[in-house]
Amino acid sequence: MPAFPDAARGATGNAQLRHNLRKATHTIRGKRGEVVEELDDWAGLREAGRAVKDRTLRHLDHYLERLEEAVTAAGGTVHWASDADEARAIVTRLVHATGEREVVKVKSMATQEIELNNALEQEGITAYETDLAELIVQLGDDLPSHFLVPAIHRNRAEIGRIFRERMGAWGVPAPEGLGDDPRELAEAARRHLRQKFLETRVAVSGANFAVADTGSMVVLESEGNGRMCLTLPETLISVVGIEKLVPSWSDLEVFMQLLPRSSTGERMNPYSTVWTGVTPGDGPQEFHLVLLDNGRTDTLADRVGRQALRCIRCSACLNICPVYERTGGHAYGSVYPGPIGAILTPQLQGMQGPVEKALPFASTLCGACYDVCPVAIDIPEVLVHLRERAVEGKRPGAEKAAMAAAERVLDDPRRMHLAQRAASSLRGAVPRRLPGPGAAWTDTRDLPDIPERPFRDWWREHARGGEEER
């Protein structure tokens, strides 16, 4: 993928994409606003979520060990993956051990992060996405562009065409004469997936939360496909980021209120599936938990950046962001798009590449993302922090000199006043478009008008006039 500025330039020129994004994000945003306003204690609930996450991250080593003990005691097996390569190898080995060559998947950001589907394909294993939006993305040889609605960039007509052309190659074909009615599309997907649910013996999932006290995994969803994957197969493999822990059930209760309201605009998720290890004769008889680090420990070491690990993947920041609304998720070049992706991806992957270096600048710093975040991640603060890291030691000499001059002027009231008077006297000579490096800034912005006289002079005159009247 190209860096964000180049990718965004192409995306913003796609009128259909912008229309699809605006319609979807504004709909979700409106529903969220309604259900959040119903709660008198939303601010307190948000603060509770932040506090639980921070406490868990401070003592993450302790809670991870407690989780491993609880999962093992319940009949599950815990595997530790330091990076994506190790996680892919573990999952591939576990699938091979079953003798199966097909797996069904629950929608999972962690498995997208480690590019698991590609790794399985190289080993002769086919992974079938069962979330409706993920199915659309997979059939269309596409990439997800949103946490909650991976196919948010597609409209009904495009989805109908994808189903008609591609479903047959993956299993049960689309019915003859399939149009673009949402009910028809959903029924076609149901018929297509039903066969996979009943025949496939291995499932791969992620988890929204992992409860350390009991070793329980929690998946929240809206369609029921996840529950089919989590109950019908004989073997279940869950890839879970180490930051997904909550200490106890009472802590989980906070997020069971925060997440559905912030993500789908609902009071509760239609399907909340919780499982603890294995139970003879009920559900999968073999459970493997793959705990994924993949840059999370390094992120945890950053005092400012670590708050990104609070994220519960609700997508509220994407739905409110004016940049995401115009570019979509693909422009970010990462499985984690939008404002949270702009701070999470550079920390998980490092800032060596052009894509990662550009992401902290993919924002207007308007702060809307912080306002809606259910766990109070100060995304603008982290963006500025990462921008400092991106340009560390690389500031041009001219910029250094300009910043030093600005510091000298702004640091002294007398010099500041003289500079304001000079600017007012030369206001007619200021161009509307800056030359040189400043041209990029004024290509899309107007320089603010310089007043005829500084505010201090205006205030001194008016204050004196007011005293004379008194």
Tab-separated table of C-alpha atoms in Angstrom:
chain	number	residue	atom	x	y	z
A	1	MET	CA	0.000	0.000	0.000
A	2	PRO	CA	1.202	3.547	-0.670
A	3	ALA	CA	1.571	5.999	2.207
A	4	PHE	CA	-1.601	7.745	3.379
A	5	PRO	CA	-1.229	11.026	1.412
A	6	ASP	CA	-1.040	9.176	-1.914
A	7	ALA	CA	-3.700	6.605	-1.024
A	8	ALA	CA	-6.061	9.286	0.279
A	9	ARG	CA	-5.705	11.334	-2.879
A	10	GLY	CA	-7.150	8.495	-4.933
A	11	ALA	CA	-9.852	7.636	-2.407
A	12	THR	CA	-11.210	11.165	-2.128
A	13	GLY	CA	-11.634	11.246	-5.899
A	14	ASN	CA	-14.085	8.316	-5.740
A	15	ALA	CA	-17.533	9.900	-5.439
A	16	GLN	CA	-19.310	6.544	-4.950
A	17	LEU	CA	-16.977	5.623	-2.092
A	18	ARG	CA	-17.557	8.957	-0.366
A	19	HIS	CA	-21.335	8.526	-0.728
A	20	ASN	CA	-21.245	4.987	0.719
A	21	LEU	CA	-19.079	6.065	3.647
A	22	ARG	CA	-21.086	9.148	4.504
A	23	LYS	CA	-24.391	7.295	4.487
A	24	ALA	CA	-23.121	4.420	6.636
A	25	THR	CA	-21.112	6.410	9.179
A	26	HIS	CA	-23.831	9.015	9.716
A	27	THR	CA	-26.432	6.288	10.260
A	28	ILE	CA	-24.314	4.512	12.887
A	29	ARG	CA	-23.323	7.815	14.468
A	30	GLY	CA	-26.952	8.858	14.856
A	31	LYS	CA	-27.969	5.561	16.472
A	32	ARG	CA	-25.044	5.776	18.876
A	33	GLY	CA	-25.976	9.293	19.939
A	34	GLU	CA	-29.525	8.238	20.782
A	35	VAL	CA	-28.626	5.298	23.029
A	36	VAL	CA	-25.781	7.130	24.758
A	37	GLU	CA	-28.083	10.023	25.670
A	38	GLU	CA	-30.383	7.557	27.423
A	39	LEU	CA	-27.798	7.027	30.167
A	40	ASP	CA	-27.425	9.667	32.847
A	41	ASP	CA	-24.121	8.131	33.972
A	42	TRP	CA	-22.416	7.739	30.579
A	43	ALA	CA	-19.478	9.915	31.651
A	44	GLY	CA	-19.042	7.839	34.802
A	45	LEU	CA	-19.317	4.604	32.834
A	46	ARG	CA	-16.695	5.865	30.399
A	47	GLU	CA	-14.369	6.742	33.263
A	48	ALA	CA	-14.917	3.295	34.776
A	49	GLY	CA	-13.943	1.663	31.482
A	50	ARG	CA	-10.795	3.751	31.283
A	51	ALA	CA	-9.859	2.912	34.866
A	52	VAL	CA	-10.381	-0.837	34.408
A	53	LYS	CA	-8.257	-0.880	31.274
A	54	ASP	CA	-5.454	1.153	32.854
A	55	ARG	CA	-5.402	-1.028	35.957
A	56	THR	CA	-5.278	-4.176	33.836
A	57	LEU	CA	-2.440	-2.847	31.681
A	58	ARG	CA	-0.425	-1.831	34.752
A	59	HIS	CA	-0.604	-5.400	36.071
A	60	LEU	CA	-0.828	-7.216	32.747
A	61	ASP	CA	1.760	-9.847	33.649
A	62	HIS	CA	-0.234	-10.868	36.719
A	63	TYR	CA	-3.556	-11.101	34.870
A	64	LEU	CA	-2.047	-13.037	31.963
A	65	GLU	CA	-0.721	-15.686	34.321
A	66	ARG	CA	-4.077	-15.857	36.075
A	67	LEU	CA	-5.820	-16.261	32.702
A	68	GLU	CA	-3.492	-19.094	31.672
A	69	GLU	CA	-4.133	-20.934	34.938
A	70	ALA	CA	-7.918	-20.575	34.582
A	71	VAL	CA	-8.028	-21.656	30.924
A	72	THR	CA	-5.831	-24.679	31.646
A	73	ALA	CA	-7.939	-25.667	34.664
A	74	ALA	CA	-11.050	-25.544	32.440
A	75	GLY	CA	-9.550	-27.975	29.921
A	76	GLY	CA	-8.133	-25.513	27.400
A	77	THR	CA	-4.562	-25.114	26.158
A	78	VAL	CA	-2.738	-21.770	26.125
A	79	HIS	CA	-0.098	-20.870	23.544
A	80	TRP	CA	2.081	-17.746	23.649
A	81	ALA	CA	2.919	-15.936	20.392
A	82	SER	CA	5.500	-13.164	20.535
A	83	ASP	CA	4.849	-12.032	16.965
A	84	ALA	CA	2.725	-12.676	13.885
A	85	ASP	CA	5.051	-15.365	12.508
A	86	GLU	CA	4.814	-17.387	15.700
A	87	ALA	CA	1.033	-16.993	15.890
A	88	ARG	CA	0.586	-18.146	12.279
A	89	ALA	CA	2.835	-21.146	12.876
A	90	ILE	CA	0.906	-22.160	16.009
A	91	VAL	CA	-2.504	-21.967	14.343
A	92	THR	CA	-1.307	-23.781	11.229
A	93	ARG	CA	0.192	-26.576	13.341
A	94	LEU	CA	-3.004	-26.941	15.351
A	95	VAL	CA	-5.165	-27.185	12.229
A	96	HIS	CA	-2.818	-29.716	10.633
A	97	ALA	CA	-3.036	-31.817	13.818
A	98	THR	CA	-6.790	-32.217	13.280
A	99	GLY	CA	-6.304	-33.570	9.771
A	100	GLU	CA	-8.771	-31.009	8.402
A	101	ARG	CA	-8.218	-28.731	5.414
A	102	GLU	CA	-11.030	-26.225	6.005
A	103	VAL	CA	-11.824	-23.856	8.882
A	104	VAL	CA	-14.691	-21.471	9.538
A	105	LYS	CA	-13.825	-18.110	11.030
A	106	VAL	CA	-15.497	-15.682	13.377
A	107	LYS	CA	-14.816	-12.034	12.494
A	108	SER	CA	-11.488	-11.204	14.136
A	109	MET	CA	-9.190	-8.185	13.911
A	110	ALA	CA	-6.315	-10.139	15.460
A	111	THR	CA	-6.355	-12.780	12.710
A	112	GLN	CA	-6.512	-10.011	10.111
A	113	GLU	CA	-3.543	-8.363	11.812
A	114	ILE	CA	-1.380	-11.482	11.478
A	115	GLU	CA	-2.680	-12.223	7.935
A	116	LEU	CA	-3.741	-15.688	9.033
A	117	ASN	CA	-5.893	-16.517	6.008
A	118	ASN	CA	-2.930	-16.134	3.643
A	119	ALA	CA	-0.720	-18.271	5.876
A	120	LEU	CA	-3.326	-21.038	6.019
A	121	GLU	CA	-3.830	-20.912	2.258
A	122	GLN	CA	-0.106	-21.437	1.698
A	123	GLU	CA	-0.389	-24.603	3.806
A	124	GLY	CA	-3.337	-25.928	1.793
A	125	ILE	CA	-5.974	-24.864	4.339
A	126	THR	CA	-9.008	-22.814	3.274
A	127	ALA	CA	-10.435	-20.335	5.768
A	128	TYR	CA	-14.089	-19.347	5.256
A	129	GLU	CA	-15.169	-15.997	6.671
A	130	THR	CA	-18.666	-16.262	8.136
A	131	ASP	CA	-19.418	-12.670	9.133
A	132	LEU	CA	-21.604	-11.247	6.362
A	133	ALA	CA	-19.407	-8.219	5.735
A	134	GLU	CA	-16.208	-10.287	5.943
A	135	LEU	CA	-17.769	-12.762	3.497
A	136	ILE	CA	-18.374	-9.906	1.054
A	137	VAL	CA	-14.771	-8.799	1.420
A	138	GLN	CA	-13.435	-12.325	0.941
A	139	LEU	CA	-15.571	-13.120	-2.098
A	140	GLY	CA	-14.580	-9.793	-3.662
A	141	ASP	CA	-10.815	-10.342	-3.152
A	142	ASP	CA	-10.967	-7.159	-1.123
A	143	LEU	CA	-9.684	-5.868	2.202
A	144	PRO	CA	-11.728	-4.769	5.247
A	145	SER	CA	-12.085	-1.008	5.656
A	146	HIS	CA	-13.939	-0.720	8.983
A	147	PHE	CA	-13.952	-2.518	12.350
A	148	LEU	CA	-17.683	-2.977	12.616
A	149	VAL	CA	-18.665	-3.047	8.930
A	150	PRO	CA	-15.667	-4.346	6.950
A	151	ALA	CA	-17.543	-3.884	3.656
A	152	ILE	CA	-18.740	-0.362	4.467
A	153	HIS	CA	-17.253	0.860	1.181
A	154	ARG	CA	-19.591	-1.392	-0.848
A	155	ASN	CA	-23.208	-0.670	-1.797
A	156	ARG	CA	-26.013	-3.176	-2.398
A	157	ALA	CA	-25.547	-3.322	-6.154
A	158	GLU	CA	-21.850	-4.129	-5.770
A	159	ILE	CA	-22.592	-6.812	-3.168
A	160	GLY	CA	-25.198	-8.451	-5.394
A	161	ARG	CA	-22.726	-8.597	-8.268
A	162	ILE	CA	-20.025	-10.136	-6.034
A	163	PHE	CA	-22.418	-12.804	-4.779
A	164	ARG	CA	-23.595	-13.714	-8.271
A	165	GLU	CA	-20.081	-13.940	-9.687
A	166	ARG	CA	-18.109	-15.484	-6.814
A	167	MET	CA	-20.253	-17.536	-4.439
A	168	GLY	CA	-20.239	-20.643	-6.629
A	169	ALA	CA	-16.445	-20.902	-6.487
A	170	TRP	CA	-16.530	-21.006	-2.676
A	171	GLY	CA	-19.517	-23.286	-2.091
A	172	VAL	CA	-23.282	-22.963	-2.493
A	173	PRO	CA	-23.858	-20.519	-5.391
A	174	ALA	CA	-26.121	-17.493	-5.312
A	175	PRO	CA	-29.715	-18.184	-6.419
A	176	GLU	CA	-30.683	-17.412	-9.981
A	177	GLY	CA	-31.832	-13.839	-10.522
A	178	LEU	CA	-30.363	-12.518	-7.254
A	179	GLY	CA	-30.880	-8.760	-7.091
A	180	ASP	CA	-29.786	-6.156	-4.576
A	181	ASP	CA	-32.610	-6.333	-2.039
A	182	PRO	CA	-31.002	-6.613	1.430
A	183	ARG	CA	-33.264	-9.501	2.451
A	184	GLU	CA	-32.396	-11.453	-0.684
A	185	LEU	CA	-28.683	-10.834	-0.156
A	186	ALA	CA	-28.869	-11.936	3.485
A	187	GLU	CA	-30.777	-15.098	2.532
A	188	ALA	CA	-28.192	-15.925	-0.151
A	189	ALA	CA	-25.421	-15.554	2.422
A	190	ARG	CA	-27.328	-17.705	4.937
A	191	ARG	CA	-27.755	-20.547	2.445
A	192	HIS	CA	-24.131	-20.278	1.377
A	193	LEU	CA	-22.775	-20.385	4.943
A	194	ARG	CA	-25.131	-22.995	6.381
A	195	GLN	CA	-23.314	-25.801	4.591
A	196	LYS	CA	-19.955	-24.670	5.988
A	197	PHE	CA	-21.284	-24.459	9.539
A	198	LEU	CA	-22.612	-28.024	9.407
A	199	GLU	CA	-19.620	-29.634	7.696
A	200	THR	CA	-16.520	-27.864	9.043
A	201	ARG	CA	-14.920	-29.320	12.170
A	202	VAL	CA	-12.423	-26.560	13.021
A	203	ALA	CA	-13.174	-22.926	13.841
A	204	VAL	CA	-10.895	-19.934	14.365
A	205	SER	CA	-12.011	-16.897	16.355
A	206	GLY	CA	-10.799	-13.900	18.223
A	207	ALA	CA	-12.399	-12.518	21.356
A	208	ASN	CA	-13.730	-9.146	22.415
A	209	PHE	CA	-12.733	-9.835	26.013
A	210	ALA	CA	-10.979	-12.499	28.079
A	211	VAL	CA	-11.890	-12.755	31.769
A	212	ALA	CA	-8.771	-13.542	33.817
A	213	ASP	CA	-10.556	-14.872	36.900
A	214	THR	CA	-12.413	-17.659	35.095
A	215	GLY	CA	-10.573	-18.083	31.786
A	216	SER	CA	-13.743	-17.184	29.882
A	217	MET	CA	-13.710	-15.840	26.325
A	218	VAL	CA	-16.375	-13.387	25.182
A	219	VAL	CA	-17.512	-12.723	21.608
A	220	LEU	CA	-20.162	-10.087	20.893
A	221	GLU	CA	-21.847	-10.022	17.481
A	222	SER	CA	-25.032	-9.127	15.648
A	223	GLU	CA	-25.713	-11.987	13.219
A	224	GLY	CA	-25.391	-15.330	15.010
A	225	ASN	CA	-22.720	-16.648	12.656
A	226	GLY	CA	-20.180	-16.389	15.446
A	227	ARG	CA	-22.241	-18.587	17.732
A	228	MET	CA	-22.466	-21.241	15.008
A	229	CYS	CA	-18.660	-21.244	14.756
A	230	LEU	CA	-18.192	-21.285	18.519
A	231	THR	CA	-20.549	-24.197	19.226
A	232	LEU	CA	-20.691	-26.610	16.250
A	233	PRO	CA	-17.032	-27.457	15.405
A	234	GLU	CA	-15.013	-30.030	17.316
A	235	THR	CA	-11.913	-27.819	17.656
A	236	LEU	CA	-11.860	-24.117	18.443
A	237	ILE	CA	-8.734	-21.948	18.133
A	238	SER	CA	-8.947	-18.369	19.461
A	239	VAL	CA	-6.288	-15.777	18.655
A	240	VAL	CA	-6.521	-12.998	21.250
A	241	GLY	CA	-4.376	-9.915	21.783
A	242	ILE	CA	-2.920	-9.735	25.297
A	243	GLU	CA	-4.595	-6.362	25.854
A	244	LYS	CA	-8.092	-7.898	25.628
A	245	LEU	CA	-8.037	-8.983	29.281
A	246	VAL	CA	-10.415	-7.818	31.975
A	247	PRO	CA	-9.778	-9.019	35.526
A	248	SER	CA	-13.257	-10.134	36.560
A	249	TRP	CA	-16.924	-10.490	35.612
A	250	SER	CA	-17.788	-7.279	37.408
A	251	ASP	CA	-15.251	-5.478	35.198
A	252	LEU	CA	-16.725	-7.125	32.104
A	253	GLU	CA	-20.140	-5.686	33.007
A	254	VAL	CA	-18.831	-2.168	32.350
A	255	PHE	CA	-17.798	-3.026	28.798
A	256	MET	CA	-20.993	-4.926	28.079
A	257	GLN	CA	-22.683	-1.534	28.365
A	258	LEU	CA	-20.009	0.559	26.644
A	259	LEU	CA	-19.285	-1.553	23.574
A	260	PRO	CA	-22.723	-2.113	21.990
A	261	ARG	CA	-23.732	1.521	22.426
A	262	SER	CA	-20.489	2.798	20.939
A	263	SER	CA	-20.285	0.301	18.082
A	264	THR	CA	-23.714	-0.642	16.731
A	265	GLY	CA	-25.808	1.948	18.552
A	266	GLU	CA	-27.654	-0.795	20.475
A	267	ARG	CA	-28.349	-1.245	24.176
A	268	MET	CA	-26.948	-4.765	24.017
A	269	ASN	CA	-25.512	-7.042	21.356
A	270	PRO	CA	-28.012	-9.484	19.818
A	271	TYR	CA	-25.558	-12.359	20.390
A	272	SER	CA	-23.219	-12.516	23.388
A	273	THR	CA	-21.338	-15.820	23.464
A	274	VAL	CA	-19.211	-16.787	26.466
A	275	TRP	CA	-17.295	-20.043	26.820
A	276	THR	CA	-14.877	-21.377	29.410
A	277	GLY	CA	-12.558	-24.193	28.370
A	278	VAL	CA	-14.329	-27.370	27.245
A	279	THR	CA	-17.322	-29.330	28.521
A	280	PRO	CA	-17.755	-33.028	27.615
A	281	GLY	CA	-20.585	-33.458	25.141
A	282	ASP	CA	-21.273	-29.730	24.782
A	283	GLY	CA	-19.602	-27.562	22.152
A	284	PRO	CA	-16.006	-27.915	20.917
A	285	GLN	CA	-14.100	-30.677	22.686
A	286	GLU	CA	-10.716	-29.083	22.081
A	287	PHE	CA	-9.986	-25.420	22.835
A	288	HIS	CA	-6.735	-23.578	22.129
A	289	LEU	CA	-6.065	-19.989	23.175
A	290	VAL	CA	-3.255	-18.201	21.301
A	291	LEU	CA	-2.209	-15.095	23.249
A	292	LEU	CA	-0.759	-12.583	20.798
A	293	ASP	CA	1.850	-9.939	21.636
A	294	ASN	CA	3.042	-8.695	18.214
A	295	GLY	CA	4.228	-5.268	19.379
A	296	ARG	CA	1.862	-4.823	22.302
A	297	THR	CA	4.563	-5.103	24.956
A	298	ASP	CA	6.614	-2.418	23.202
A	299	THR	CA	3.517	-0.214	23.038
A	300	LEU	CA	2.890	-0.777	26.732
A	301	ALA	CA	6.358	0.623	27.474
A	302	ASP	CA	5.429	4.002	25.955
A	303	ARG	CA	3.930	6.177	28.696
A	304	VAL	CA	1.864	8.272	26.259
A	305	GLY	CA	1.199	5.726	23.518
A	306	ARG	CA	0.120	2.862	25.758
A	307	GLN	CA	-3.397	4.260	26.106
A	308	ALA	CA	-4.059	2.943	22.578
A	309	LEU	CA	-4.167	-0.530	24.161
A	310	ARG	CA	-7.390	0.444	25.941
A	311	CYS	CA	-9.188	0.218	22.591
A	312	ILE	CA	-12.200	-2.125	22.561
A	313	ARG	CA	-12.571	-1.918	18.733
A	314	CYS	CA	-15.942	-0.188	18.810
A	315	SER	CA	-15.258	1.975	15.696
A	316	ALA	CA	-16.877	5.112	17.194
A	317	CYS	CA	-13.781	7.128	16.286
A	318	LEU	CA	-14.026	6.014	12.645
A	319	ASN	CA	-17.682	6.984	12.397
A	320	ILE	CA	-17.050	10.524	13.684
A	321	CYS	CA	-13.752	11.243	11.909
A	322	PRO	CA	-13.981	13.743	9.007
A	323	VAL	CA	-10.844	12.254	7.454
A	324	TYR	CA	-12.028	8.639	7.526
A	325	GLU	CA	-15.436	9.665	6.162
A	326	ARG	CA	-13.765	10.938	3.009
A	327	THR	CA	-10.972	8.403	2.506
A	328	GLY	CA	-12.311	5.122	3.884
A	329	GLY	CA	-10.207	2.497	5.575
A	330	HIS	CA	-8.033	1.256	2.726
A	331	ALA	CA	-6.120	4.535	2.531
A	332	TYR	CA	-4.597	3.821	5.951
A	333	GLY	CA	-2.756	0.782	4.575
A	334	SER	CA	-3.449	-1.228	7.719
A	335	VAL	CA	-6.007	-3.613	9.182
A	336	TYR	CA	-6.623	-0.903	11.788
A	337	PRO	CA	-7.967	2.175	9.955
A	338	GLY	CA	-9.227	5.526	11.165
A	339	PRO	CA	-7.995	7.546	14.136
A	340	ILE	CA	-7.230	4.528	16.338
A	341	GLY	CA	-5.346	2.901	13.470
A	342	ALA	CA	-3.292	6.054	13.024
A	343	ILE	CA	-1.906	5.589	16.542
A	344	LEU	CA	-2.065	1.805	16.947
A	345	THR	CA	-0.427	0.645	13.700
A	346	PRO	CA	2.762	2.741	14.032
A	347	GLN	CA	3.235	1.416	17.548
A	348	LEU	CA	2.553	-2.246	16.791
A	349	GLN	CA	4.570	-2.310	13.572
A	350	GLY	CA	7.183	0.344	14.303
A	351	MET	CA	7.748	3.560	12.392
A	352	GLN	CA	10.423	2.453	9.967
A	353	GLY	CA	8.252	2.271	6.852
A	354	PRO	CA	6.644	5.147	4.909
A	355	VAL	CA	3.099	3.902	5.637
A	356	GLU	CA	3.617	3.883	9.407
A	357	LYS	CA	5.440	7.222	9.431
A	358	ALA	CA	2.633	8.927	7.536
A	359	LEU	CA	-0.263	7.665	9.682
A	360	PRO	CA	0.155	10.052	12.658
A	361	PHE	CA	-0.333	12.912	10.202
A	362	ALA	CA	-3.622	11.482	8.843
A	363	SER	CA	-5.687	13.693	11.132
A	364	THR	CA	-6.950	17.227	11.568
A	365	LEU	CA	-6.496	16.946	15.372
A	366	CYS	CA	-10.108	18.115	15.756
A	367	GLY	CA	-10.538	15.925	18.847
A	368	ALA	CA	-13.902	14.409	17.883
A	369	CYS	CA	-12.422	10.914	18.220
A	370	TYR	CA	-11.493	11.553	21.848
A	371	ASP	CA	-14.966	12.890	22.608
A	372	VAL	CA	-16.690	9.683	21.479
A	373	CYS	CA	-14.152	7.116	22.667
A	374	PRO	CA	-15.857	4.939	25.311
A	375	VAL	CA	-12.574	4.354	27.155
A	376	ALA	CA	-11.292	7.950	26.853
A	377	ILE	CA	-8.248	7.361	24.656
A	378	ASP	CA	-6.778	10.801	23.990
A	379	ILE	CA	-6.029	10.064	20.345
A	380	PRO	CA	-4.932	13.640	19.486
A	381	GLU	CA	-2.363	13.525	22.300
A	382	VAL	CA	-0.920	10.271	20.996
A	383	LEU	CA	-0.941	11.558	17.406
A	384	VAL	CA	1.159	14.573	18.383
A	385	HIS	CA	3.457	12.290	20.395
A	386	LEU	CA	3.985	10.019	17.386
A	387	ARG	CA	4.508	12.985	15.084
A	388	GLU	CA	7.385	14.031	17.309
A	389	ARG	CA	8.878	10.562	16.960
A	390	ALA	CA	8.392	10.587	13.184
A	391	VAL	CA	10.408	13.801	12.696
A	392	GLU	CA	12.881	13.289	15.528
A	393	GLY	CA	16.322	14.350	14.365
A	394	LYS	CA	15.052	15.186	10.874
A	395	ARG	CA	13.764	18.728	11.218
A	396	PRO	CA	15.053	20.878	8.318
A	397	GLY	CA	17.424	23.719	9.171
A	398	ALA	CA	15.001	26.374	7.906
A	399	GLU	CA	12.218	24.975	10.099
A	400	LYS	CA	14.519	24.944	13.127
A	401	ALA	CA	15.413	28.575	12.531
A	402	ALA	CA	11.749	29.536	12.074
A	403	MET	CA	10.719	27.770	15.293
A	404	ALA	CA	13.562	29.391	17.211
A	405	ALA	CA	12.508	32.842	15.956
A	406	ALA	CA	8.873	32.153	16.834
A	407	GLU	CA	9.870	31.052	20.325
A	408	ARG	CA	11.854	34.266	20.844
A	409	VAL	CA	8.902	36.426	19.733
A	410	LEU	CA	6.151	34.514	21.550
A	411	ASP	CA	8.137	34.318	24.769
A	412	ASP	CA	8.281	38.094	25.281
A	413	PRO	CA	5.105	40.325	25.389
A	414	ARG	CA	6.994	43.386	24.128
A	415	ARG	CA	8.491	41.605	21.128
A	416	MET	CA	5.126	39.980	20.433
A	417	HIS	CA	3.401	43.377	20.369
A	418	LEU	CA	6.010	44.825	18.025
A	419	ALA	CA	5.641	41.849	15.690
A	420	GLN	CA	1.851	42.293	15.636
A	421	ARG	CA	2.192	45.989	14.755
A	422	ALA	CA	4.653	45.161	11.984
A	423	ALA	CA	2.302	42.531	10.586
A	424	SER	CA	-0.618	44.984	10.588
A	425	SER	CA	1.372	47.598	8.747
A	426	LEU	CA	2.366	45.063	6.073
A	427	ARG	CA	-0.997	43.344	5.810
A	428	GLY	CA	-1.556	44.436	2.228
A	429	ALA	CA	1.652	42.772	1.076
A	430	VAL	CA	0.869	39.332	2.473
A	431	PRO	CA	0.133	36.872	-0.415
A	432	ARG	CA	-2.939	34.679	-0.359
A	433	ARG	CA	-0.779	31.676	-1.203
A	434	LEU	CA	2.528	31.015	0.520
A	435	PRO	CA	5.603	30.358	-1.604
A	436	GLY	CA	7.975	27.401	-1.315
A	437	PRO	CA	7.230	24.717	1.302
A	438	GLY	CA	4.236	26.711	2.558
A	439	ALA	CA	2.425	26.262	-0.758
A	440	ALA	CA	1.198	22.790	0.214
A	441	TRP	CA	-0.536	24.256	3.263
A	442	THR	CA	-2.280	27.073	1.396
A	443	ASP	CA	-3.350	24.847	-1.499
A	444	THR	CA	-6.370	23.837	0.587
A	445	ARG	CA	-6.568	26.633	3.164
A	446	ASP	CA	-6.897	30.421	3.181
A	447	LEU	CA	-4.465	32.426	5.214
A	448	PRO	CA	-6.313	34.250	8.001
A	449	ASP	CA	-6.769	37.991	7.466
A	450	ILE	CA	-4.424	40.193	9.458
A	451	PRO	CA	-6.368	42.878	11.374
A	452	GLU	CA	-5.700	46.565	10.749
A	453	ARG	CA	-4.325	46.915	14.271
A	454	PRO	CA	-3.356	44.520	17.036
A	455	PHE	CA	-5.927	43.566	19.632
A	456	ARG	CA	-3.851	45.118	22.396
A	457	ASP	CA	-4.009	48.535	20.720
A	458	TRP	CA	-7.754	48.148	20.159
A	459	TRP	CA	-8.293	47.129	23.770
A	460	ARG	CA	-6.213	49.989	25.147
A	461	GLU	CA	-8.265	52.509	23.174
A	462	HIS	CA	-11.635	51.034	24.103
A	463	ALA	CA	-10.723	50.518	27.730
A	464	ARG	CA	-9.694	54.173	27.990
A	465	GLY	CA	-12.915	55.255	26.323
A	466	GLY	CA	-14.903	53.204	28.815
A	467	GLU	CA	-13.140	54.847	31.751
A	468	GLU	CA	-13.902	58.326	30.400
A	469	GLU	CA	-17.600	57.435	30.116
A	470	ARG	CA	-17.656	56.237	33.733
